[in-house]
mmCIF file with all atom_site columns, C-alpha atoms in Angstrom:
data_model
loop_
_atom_site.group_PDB
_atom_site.id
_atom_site.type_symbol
_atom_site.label_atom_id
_atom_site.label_alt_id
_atom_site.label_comp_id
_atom_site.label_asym_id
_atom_site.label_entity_id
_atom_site.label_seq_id
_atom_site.pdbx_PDB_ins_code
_atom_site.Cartn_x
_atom_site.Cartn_y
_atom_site.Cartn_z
_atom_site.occupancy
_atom_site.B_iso_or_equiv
_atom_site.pdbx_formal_charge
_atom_site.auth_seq_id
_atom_site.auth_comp_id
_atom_site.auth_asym_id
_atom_site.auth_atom_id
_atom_site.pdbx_PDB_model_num
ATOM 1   C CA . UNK A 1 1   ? 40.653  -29.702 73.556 1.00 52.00 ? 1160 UNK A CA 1
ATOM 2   C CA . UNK A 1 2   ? 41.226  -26.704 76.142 1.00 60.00 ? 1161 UNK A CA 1
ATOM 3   C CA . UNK A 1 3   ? 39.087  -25.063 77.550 1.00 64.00 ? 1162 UNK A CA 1
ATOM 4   C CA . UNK A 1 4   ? 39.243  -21.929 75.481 1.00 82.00 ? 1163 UNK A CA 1
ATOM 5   C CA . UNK A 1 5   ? 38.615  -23.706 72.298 1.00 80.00 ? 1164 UNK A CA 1
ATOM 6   C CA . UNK A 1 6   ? 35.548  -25.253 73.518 1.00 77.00 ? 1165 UNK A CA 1
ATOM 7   C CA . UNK A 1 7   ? 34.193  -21.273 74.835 1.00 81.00 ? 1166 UNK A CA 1
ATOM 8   C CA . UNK A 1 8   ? 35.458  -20.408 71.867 1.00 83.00 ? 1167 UNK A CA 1
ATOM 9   C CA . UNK A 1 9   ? 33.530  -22.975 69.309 1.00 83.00 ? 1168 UNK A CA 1
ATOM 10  C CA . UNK A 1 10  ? 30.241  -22.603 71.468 1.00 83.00 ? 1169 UNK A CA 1
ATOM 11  C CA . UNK A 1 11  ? 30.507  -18.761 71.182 1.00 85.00 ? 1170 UNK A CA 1
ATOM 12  C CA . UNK A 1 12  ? 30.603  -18.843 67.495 1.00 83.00 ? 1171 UNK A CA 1
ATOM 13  C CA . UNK A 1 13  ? 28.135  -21.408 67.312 1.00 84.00 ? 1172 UNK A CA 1
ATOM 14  C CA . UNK A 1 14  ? 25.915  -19.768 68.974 1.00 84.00 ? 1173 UNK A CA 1
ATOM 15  C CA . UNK A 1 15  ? 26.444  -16.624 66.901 1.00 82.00 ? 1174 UNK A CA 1
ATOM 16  C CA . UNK A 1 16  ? 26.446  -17.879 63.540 1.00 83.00 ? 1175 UNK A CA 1
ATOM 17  C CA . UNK A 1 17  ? 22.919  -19.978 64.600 1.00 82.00 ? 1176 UNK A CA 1
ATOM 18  C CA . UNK A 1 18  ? 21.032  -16.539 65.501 1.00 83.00 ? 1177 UNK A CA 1
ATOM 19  C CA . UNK A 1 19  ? 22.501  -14.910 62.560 1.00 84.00 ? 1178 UNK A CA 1
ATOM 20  C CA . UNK A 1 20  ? 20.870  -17.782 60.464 1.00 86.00 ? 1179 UNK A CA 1
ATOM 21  C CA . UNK A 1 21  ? 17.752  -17.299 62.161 1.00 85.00 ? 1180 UNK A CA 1
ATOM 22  C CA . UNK A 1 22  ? 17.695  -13.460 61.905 1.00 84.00 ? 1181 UNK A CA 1
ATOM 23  C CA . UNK A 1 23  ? 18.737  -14.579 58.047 1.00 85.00 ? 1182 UNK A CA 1
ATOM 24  C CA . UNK A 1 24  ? 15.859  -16.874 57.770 1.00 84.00 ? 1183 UNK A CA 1
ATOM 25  C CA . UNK A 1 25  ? 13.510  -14.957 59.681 1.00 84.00 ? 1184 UNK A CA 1
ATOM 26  C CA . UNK A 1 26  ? 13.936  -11.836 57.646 1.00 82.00 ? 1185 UNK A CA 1
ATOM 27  C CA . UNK A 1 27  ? 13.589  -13.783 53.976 1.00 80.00 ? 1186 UNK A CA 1
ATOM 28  C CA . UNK A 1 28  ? 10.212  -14.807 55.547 1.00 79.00 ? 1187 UNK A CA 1
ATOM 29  C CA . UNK A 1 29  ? 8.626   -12.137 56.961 1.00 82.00 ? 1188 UNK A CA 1
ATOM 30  C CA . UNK A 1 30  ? 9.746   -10.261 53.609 1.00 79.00 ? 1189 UNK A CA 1
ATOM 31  C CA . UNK A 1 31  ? 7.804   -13.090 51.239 1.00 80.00 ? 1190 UNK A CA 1
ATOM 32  C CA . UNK A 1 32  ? 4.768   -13.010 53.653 1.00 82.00 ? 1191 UNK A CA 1
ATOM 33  C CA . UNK A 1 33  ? 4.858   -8.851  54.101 1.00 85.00 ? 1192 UNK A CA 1
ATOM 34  C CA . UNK A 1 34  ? 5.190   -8.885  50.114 1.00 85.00 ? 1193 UNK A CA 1
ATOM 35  C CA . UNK A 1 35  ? 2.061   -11.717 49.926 1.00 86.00 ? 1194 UNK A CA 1
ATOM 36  C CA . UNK A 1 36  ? 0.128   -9.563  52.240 1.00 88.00 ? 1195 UNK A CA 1
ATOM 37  C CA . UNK A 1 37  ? 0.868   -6.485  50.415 1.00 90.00 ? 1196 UNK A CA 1
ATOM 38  C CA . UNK A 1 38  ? 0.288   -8.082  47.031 1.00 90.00 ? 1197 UNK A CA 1
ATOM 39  C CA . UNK A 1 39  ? -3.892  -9.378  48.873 1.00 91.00 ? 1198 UNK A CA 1
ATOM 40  C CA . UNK A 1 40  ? -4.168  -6.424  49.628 1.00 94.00 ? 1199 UNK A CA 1
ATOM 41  C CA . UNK A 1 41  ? -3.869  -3.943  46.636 1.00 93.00 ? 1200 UNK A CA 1
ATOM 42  C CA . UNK A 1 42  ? -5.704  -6.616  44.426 1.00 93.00 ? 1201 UNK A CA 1
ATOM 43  C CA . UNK A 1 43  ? -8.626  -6.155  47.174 1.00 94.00 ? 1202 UNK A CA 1
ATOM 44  C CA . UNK A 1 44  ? -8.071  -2.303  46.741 1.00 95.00 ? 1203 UNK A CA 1
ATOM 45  C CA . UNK A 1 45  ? -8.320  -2.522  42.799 1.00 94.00 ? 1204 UNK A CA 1
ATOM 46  C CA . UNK A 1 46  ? -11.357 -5.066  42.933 1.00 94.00 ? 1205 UNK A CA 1
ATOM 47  C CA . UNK A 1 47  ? -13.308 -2.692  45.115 1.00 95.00 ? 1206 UNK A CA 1
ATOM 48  C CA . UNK A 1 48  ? -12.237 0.090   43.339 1.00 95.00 ? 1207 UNK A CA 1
ATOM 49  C CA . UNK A 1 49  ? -14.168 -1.878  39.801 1.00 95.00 ? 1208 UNK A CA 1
ATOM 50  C CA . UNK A 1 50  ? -17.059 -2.447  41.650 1.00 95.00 ? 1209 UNK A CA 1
ATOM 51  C CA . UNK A 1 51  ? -17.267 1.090   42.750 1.00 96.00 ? 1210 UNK A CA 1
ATOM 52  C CA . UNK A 1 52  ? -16.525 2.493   39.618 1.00 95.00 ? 1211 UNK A CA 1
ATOM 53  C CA . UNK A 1 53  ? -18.673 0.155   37.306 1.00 94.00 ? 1212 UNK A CA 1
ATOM 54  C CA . UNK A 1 54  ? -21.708 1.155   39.509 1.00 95.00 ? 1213 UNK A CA 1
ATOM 55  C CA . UNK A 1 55  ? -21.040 4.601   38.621 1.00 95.00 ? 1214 UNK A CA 1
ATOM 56  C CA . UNK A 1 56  ? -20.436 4.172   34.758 1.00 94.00 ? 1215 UNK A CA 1
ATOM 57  C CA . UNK A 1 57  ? -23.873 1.818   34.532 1.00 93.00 ? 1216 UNK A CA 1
ATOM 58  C CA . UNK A 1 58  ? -25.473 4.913   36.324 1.00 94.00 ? 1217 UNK A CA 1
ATOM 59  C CA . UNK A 1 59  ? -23.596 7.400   34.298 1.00 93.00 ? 1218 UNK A CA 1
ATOM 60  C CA . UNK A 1 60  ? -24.609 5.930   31.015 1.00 90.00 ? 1219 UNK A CA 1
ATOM 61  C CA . UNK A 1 61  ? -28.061 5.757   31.605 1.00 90.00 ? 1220 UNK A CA 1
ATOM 62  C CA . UNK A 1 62  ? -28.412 9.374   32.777 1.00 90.00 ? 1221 UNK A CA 1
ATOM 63  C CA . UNK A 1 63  ? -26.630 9.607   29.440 1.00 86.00 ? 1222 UNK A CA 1
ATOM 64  C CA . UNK A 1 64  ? -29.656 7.290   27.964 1.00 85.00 ? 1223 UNK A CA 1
ATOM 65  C CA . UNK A 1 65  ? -32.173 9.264   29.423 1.00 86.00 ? 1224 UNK A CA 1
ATOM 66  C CA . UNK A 1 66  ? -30.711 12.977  29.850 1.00 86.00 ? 1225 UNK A CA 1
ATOM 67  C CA . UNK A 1 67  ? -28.040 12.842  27.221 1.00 81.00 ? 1226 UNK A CA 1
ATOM 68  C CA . UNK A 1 68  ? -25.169 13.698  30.222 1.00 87.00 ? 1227 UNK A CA 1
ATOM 69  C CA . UNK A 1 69  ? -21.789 12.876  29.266 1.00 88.00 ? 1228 UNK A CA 1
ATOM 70  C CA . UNK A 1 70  ? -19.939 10.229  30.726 1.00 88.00 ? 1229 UNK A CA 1
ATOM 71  C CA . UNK A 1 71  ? -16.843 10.902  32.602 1.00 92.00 ? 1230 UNK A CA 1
ATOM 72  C CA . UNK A 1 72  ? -14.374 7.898   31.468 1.00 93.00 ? 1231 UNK A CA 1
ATOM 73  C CA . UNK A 1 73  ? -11.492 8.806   33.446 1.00 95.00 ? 1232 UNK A CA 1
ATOM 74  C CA . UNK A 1 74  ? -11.701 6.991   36.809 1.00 95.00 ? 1233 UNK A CA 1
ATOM 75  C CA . UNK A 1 75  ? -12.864 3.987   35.505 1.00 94.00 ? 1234 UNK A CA 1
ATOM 76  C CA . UNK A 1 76  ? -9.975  3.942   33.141 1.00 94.00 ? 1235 UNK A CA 1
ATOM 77  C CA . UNK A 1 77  ? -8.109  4.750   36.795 1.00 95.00 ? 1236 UNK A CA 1
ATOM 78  C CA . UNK A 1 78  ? -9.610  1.377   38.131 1.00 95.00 ? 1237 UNK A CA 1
ATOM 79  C CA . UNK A 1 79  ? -8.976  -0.583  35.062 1.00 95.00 ? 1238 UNK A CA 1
ATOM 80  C CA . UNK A 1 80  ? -5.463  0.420   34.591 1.00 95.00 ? 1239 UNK A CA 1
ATOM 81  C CA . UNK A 1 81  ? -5.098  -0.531  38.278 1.00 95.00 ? 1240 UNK A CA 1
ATOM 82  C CA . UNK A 1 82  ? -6.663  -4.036  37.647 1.00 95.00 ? 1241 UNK A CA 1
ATOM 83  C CA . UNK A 1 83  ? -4.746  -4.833  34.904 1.00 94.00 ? 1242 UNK A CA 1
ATOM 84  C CA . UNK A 1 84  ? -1.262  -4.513  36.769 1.00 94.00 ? 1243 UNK A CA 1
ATOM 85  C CA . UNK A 1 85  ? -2.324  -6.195  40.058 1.00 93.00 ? 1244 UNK A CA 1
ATOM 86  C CA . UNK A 1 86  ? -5.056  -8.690  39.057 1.00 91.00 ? 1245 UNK A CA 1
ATOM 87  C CA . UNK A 1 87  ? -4.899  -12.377 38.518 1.00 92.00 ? 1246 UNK A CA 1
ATOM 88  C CA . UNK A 1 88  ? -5.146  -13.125 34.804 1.00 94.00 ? 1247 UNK A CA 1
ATOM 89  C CA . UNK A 1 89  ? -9.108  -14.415 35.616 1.00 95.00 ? 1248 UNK A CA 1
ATOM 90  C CA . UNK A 1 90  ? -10.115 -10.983 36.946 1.00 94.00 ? 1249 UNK A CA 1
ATOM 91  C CA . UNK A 1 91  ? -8.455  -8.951  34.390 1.00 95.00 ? 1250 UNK A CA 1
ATOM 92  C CA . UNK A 1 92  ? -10.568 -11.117 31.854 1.00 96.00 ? 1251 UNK A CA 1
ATOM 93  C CA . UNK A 1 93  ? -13.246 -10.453 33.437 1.00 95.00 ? 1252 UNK A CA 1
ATOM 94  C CA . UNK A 1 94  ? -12.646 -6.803  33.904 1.00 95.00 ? 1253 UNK A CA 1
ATOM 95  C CA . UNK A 1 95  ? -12.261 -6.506  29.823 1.00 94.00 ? 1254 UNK A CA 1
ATOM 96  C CA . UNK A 1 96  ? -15.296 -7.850  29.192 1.00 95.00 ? 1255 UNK A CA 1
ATOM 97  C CA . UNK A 1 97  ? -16.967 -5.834  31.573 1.00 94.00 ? 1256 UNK A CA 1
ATOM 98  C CA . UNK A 1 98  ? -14.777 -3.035  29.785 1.00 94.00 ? 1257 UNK A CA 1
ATOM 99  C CA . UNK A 1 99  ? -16.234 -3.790  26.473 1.00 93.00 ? 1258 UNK A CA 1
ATOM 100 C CA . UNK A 1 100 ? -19.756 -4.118  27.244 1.00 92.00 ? 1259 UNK A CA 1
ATOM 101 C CA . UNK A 1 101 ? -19.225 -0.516  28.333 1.00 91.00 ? 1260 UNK A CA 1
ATOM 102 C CA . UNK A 1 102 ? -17.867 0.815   25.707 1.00 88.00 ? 1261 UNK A CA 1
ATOM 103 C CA . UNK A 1 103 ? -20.509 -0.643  23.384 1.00 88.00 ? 1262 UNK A CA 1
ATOM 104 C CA . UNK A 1 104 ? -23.667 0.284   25.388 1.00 86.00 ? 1263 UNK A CA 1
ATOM 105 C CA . UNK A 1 105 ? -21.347 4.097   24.973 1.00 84.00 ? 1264 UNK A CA 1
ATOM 106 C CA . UNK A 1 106 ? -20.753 3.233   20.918 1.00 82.00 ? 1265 UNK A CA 1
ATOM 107 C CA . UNK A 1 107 ? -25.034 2.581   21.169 1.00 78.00 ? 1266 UNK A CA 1
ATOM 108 C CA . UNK A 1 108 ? -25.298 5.819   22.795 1.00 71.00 ? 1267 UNK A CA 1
ATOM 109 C CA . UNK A 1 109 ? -23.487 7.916   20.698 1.00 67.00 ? 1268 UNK A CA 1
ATOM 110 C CA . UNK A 1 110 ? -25.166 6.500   17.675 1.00 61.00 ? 1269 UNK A CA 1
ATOM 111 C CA . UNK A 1 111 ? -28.593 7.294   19.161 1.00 62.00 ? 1270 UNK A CA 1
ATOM 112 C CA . UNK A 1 112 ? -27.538 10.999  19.764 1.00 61.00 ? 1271 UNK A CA 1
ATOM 113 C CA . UNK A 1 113 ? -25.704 11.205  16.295 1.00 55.00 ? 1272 UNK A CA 1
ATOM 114 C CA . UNK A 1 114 ? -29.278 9.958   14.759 1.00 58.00 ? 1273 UNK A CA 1
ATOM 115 C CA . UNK A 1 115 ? -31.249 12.486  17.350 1.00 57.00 ? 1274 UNK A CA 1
ATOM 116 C CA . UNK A 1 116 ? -29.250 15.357  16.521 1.00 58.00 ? 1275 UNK A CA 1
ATOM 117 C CA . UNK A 1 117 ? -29.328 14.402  12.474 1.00 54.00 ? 1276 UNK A CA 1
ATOM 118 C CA . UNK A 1 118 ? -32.732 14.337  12.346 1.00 56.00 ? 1277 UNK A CA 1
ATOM 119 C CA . UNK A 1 119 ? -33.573 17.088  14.743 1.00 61.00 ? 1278 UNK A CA 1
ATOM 120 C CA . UNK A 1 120 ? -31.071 19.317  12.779 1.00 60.00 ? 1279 UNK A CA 1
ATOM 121 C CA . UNK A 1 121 ? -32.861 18.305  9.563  1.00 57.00 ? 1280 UNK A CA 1
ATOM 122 C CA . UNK A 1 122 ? -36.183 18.994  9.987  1.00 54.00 ? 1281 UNK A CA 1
ATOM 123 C CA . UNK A 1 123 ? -36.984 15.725  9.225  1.00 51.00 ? 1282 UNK A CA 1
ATOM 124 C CA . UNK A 1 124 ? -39.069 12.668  11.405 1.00 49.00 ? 1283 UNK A CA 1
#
């Protein structure tokens, strides 16, 4: 073999290695970036339910007490969120946290609709 083969064969050696390792390095910082991204928007939407079913249990009893309406919409927010980053265990548990909700609300409303029956009736 002459000499310029051998430079030659070493040169694109050499080349094609760090262009595997730029290859390989790349395809892994991508799955890990996309892991870490992935952590942290489920951490975003898990705070964001805790938040936001503190301030529908406090909503619904002023709601209880005062008869103040309940403002649905960022919880919804929250939930929606959940649902398309979650695991499948927190979503579950999101939807039954969901549903007690919207029953102690379906209790609620029934108590006003009775309140405002009888009130409007004349009749206790």
């Amino acid at each position: 073999m002459s000499p310029d083969w051998a430079t030659t064969i070493t040169t694109v050696g050499g080349v094609a290695a760090a262009l595997i390792g730029v290859v390989a390095g790349s395809l892994l910082t991508s799955r890990s970036e996309r892991t870490h991204w992935a952590r942290d928007k489920q951490i975003a939407a898990c705070s964001a339910i805790v938040a936001e079913s503190t301030r529908i249990q406090l909503a619904l009893r002023r709601a209880w007490k005062l008869g103040d309406p309940v403002d649905w919409a960022p919880w919804n927010v929250a939930l929606g969120t959940i649902w398309l980053v979650g695991s499948p265990a927190v979503v579950d548990a999101a939807a039954r946290v969901d549903e007690v909700f919207w029953d102690s609300a379906a209790v609620q409303r029934h108590r006003r609709f009775t309140r405002d029956y009888y009130s409007e009736s004349g009749a206790k």
